[in-house]
Amino acid sequence: MNEEEKSIKKEKKPKKEKKPLDKAAKKKRRRIILGCVAGVLIIAFVVMKVTAGEGAQAFVTTASAQTGEIEETINTSGTVTTLETKTYFSEVNVKIADVAVEVGDAVKTGDLLIAYDENDLLREKELAQLSSQVSEGSYKNSIQSNNEKLGDLSEANTNIEVLDQQIADTEAYIKNLEAKIEKKKSDLAYEGTLLQITLLDWQDKQAKGEFTEEDEDTYLELQKLVQLNTYEQQNNKEVSGWQDELAVYNDMLAEYKEYRSEMKSQKSSAQAGKMNAGAKEELEANKQTKEIETSNTLENLESAQGGIVAAFDGVVTEVNAIEGGSVAVGSSLLKLESTQQVMVRISVTKYDLNKIAIGQSATVSVGSKEYQGEVSKINKKAETNNSGAAVVGTEIKIVDPDSDLVLGVEAKVVIRTAKEENAVLVPVSAVNVDMEGEFVYVVENNILVKKPVVTGISSDLYIQVKEGLSQGEQVVTDVSAGLTEGMTVMAMPQQ
């Protein structure tokens, strides 16, 4: 092959295009280069020390303190979970006609989850209405019975009061009649006694033969009066009339007392049967309770006709209902977890606890997709993780969830905890710590100077120096064991 052919072949060979490096690759490449440079400088420093003796200068890598913006973050991972969970319980005692979802199904707001049997719903509605009618009838019956008892009690009290007066009046009248009868009988007996004495006197006079014809007539008249008195004592019309009246009033008195006994019995029965204030309040409360229960039952049955629907967009995570099976009120049917209200649950160590606060923004990465997040909750009680360390549970709410999110998957979280502008920044490796606190080495006129500093927030690469350092000062970024304050050095600034 001649030179011309070689030249043509060279021209035709395609050139390989360099692929642009991503941010991570660039960072890695830069670290490799810096590492190599640092290694070379250290070797050179050692060689110079060995070959040149004490007067030789040490090479140190430096960076210029610069003013800029710095953001502190916490990088961690957690599990995507829901902020809103709803467990659906049956509000009716009916049969399940259809279970429209399975565990893992994604549903939209208003989607049908479970349908009830229409015939069972109708039957339960009729039973509820009948139960309401029975309760109403029982209430009315109790009220009517109580009113009757109250009427009996009122009647008994009134009649007993009247009867007591009638009995008292009748007993007084009877006593008066008995006194009149007794007096009349006593008067007749006394009159008879006097007549008997007079008759005996006349009989004695007759026996002595002292009678005259006129005395005979008087004696005969006296005998008639004695006989008449005897008859009057036995058959006096006034006494007989009073006795008849007495019999009538005694019968009346017996009737009054019998009727009063009946009224007392009625009163006792009415008092025992009537409702007191507490019983009446209980009856009213039971009536109202039954009305509310029936109303709620009918409302639940009416609502159940449309079945159970999703209250929000979400994923079905539990299904207990069985198609064709009967359920009781309060039975757990299924669980729905929201995909609209979603969070990532993470654990924060004690070192990051003072950095994190509610409201801080975050970036949540699930697979290749990023979402905006916000710290929404920090627990007030620490837990122990698998390694035995104390951690604090924290929730990161995803502000912009979408249908691509899957509950239960791992998510990476970057929380932006702090941000400073116009801050003095140096590489993280430039800050060291000894017994006196934090410090940096600064190169001033080729002399190594130790400066105590007060640091602030930090990122992966840089740290804020709040006190002790000014913009533009050259700080040593790679401190080896051989460096001491006051030694002469040769600064090698990083690019």
PDB file of N, CA, C and O in Angstrom, residues 69 203 238 256 309:
ATOM      1  N   GLU A  69     -23.242  30.860  47.836  1.00  0.00           N
ATOM      2  CA  GLU A  69     -24.454  30.263  48.433  1.00  0.00           C
ATOM      3  C   GLU A  69     -24.173  28.811  48.786  1.00  0.00           C
ATOM      4  O   GLU A  69     -23.528  28.089  48.020  1.00  0.00           O
ATOM      5  N   GLN A 203    -153.977  -2.282 144.993  1.00  0.00           N
ATOM      6  CA  GLN A 203    -154.273  -3.678 145.372  1.00  0.00           C
ATOM      7  C   GLN A 203    -154.190  -3.855 146.899  1.00  0.00           C
ATOM      8  O   GLN A 203    -154.966  -4.600 147.508  1.00  0.00           O
ATOM      9  N   GLU A 238    -143.670   5.050 117.315  1.00  0.00           N
ATOM     10  CA  GLU A 238    -142.534   5.962 117.129  1.00  0.00           C
ATOM     11  C   GLU A 238    -141.215   5.197 117.177  1.00  0.00           C
ATOM     12  O   GLU A 238    -140.321   5.386 116.333  1.00  0.00           O
ATOM     13  N   TYR A 256    -121.734   2.139 102.178  1.00  0.00           N
ATOM     14  CA  TYR A 256    -120.697   3.160 102.109  1.00  0.00           C
ATOM     15  C   TYR A 256    -119.324   2.568 102.432  1.00  0.00           C
ATOM     16  O   TYR A 256    -118.324   2.830 101.746  1.00  0.00           O
ATOM     17  N   VAL A 309     -68.846   3.073  47.969  1.00  0.00           N
ATOM     18  CA  VAL A 309     -68.004   3.665  46.924  1.00  0.00           C
ATOM     19  C   VAL A 309     -66.753   4.270  47.544  1.00  0.00           C
ATOM     20  O   VAL A 309     -66.720   4.592  48.737  1.00  0.00           O
TER      21      VAL A 309
END
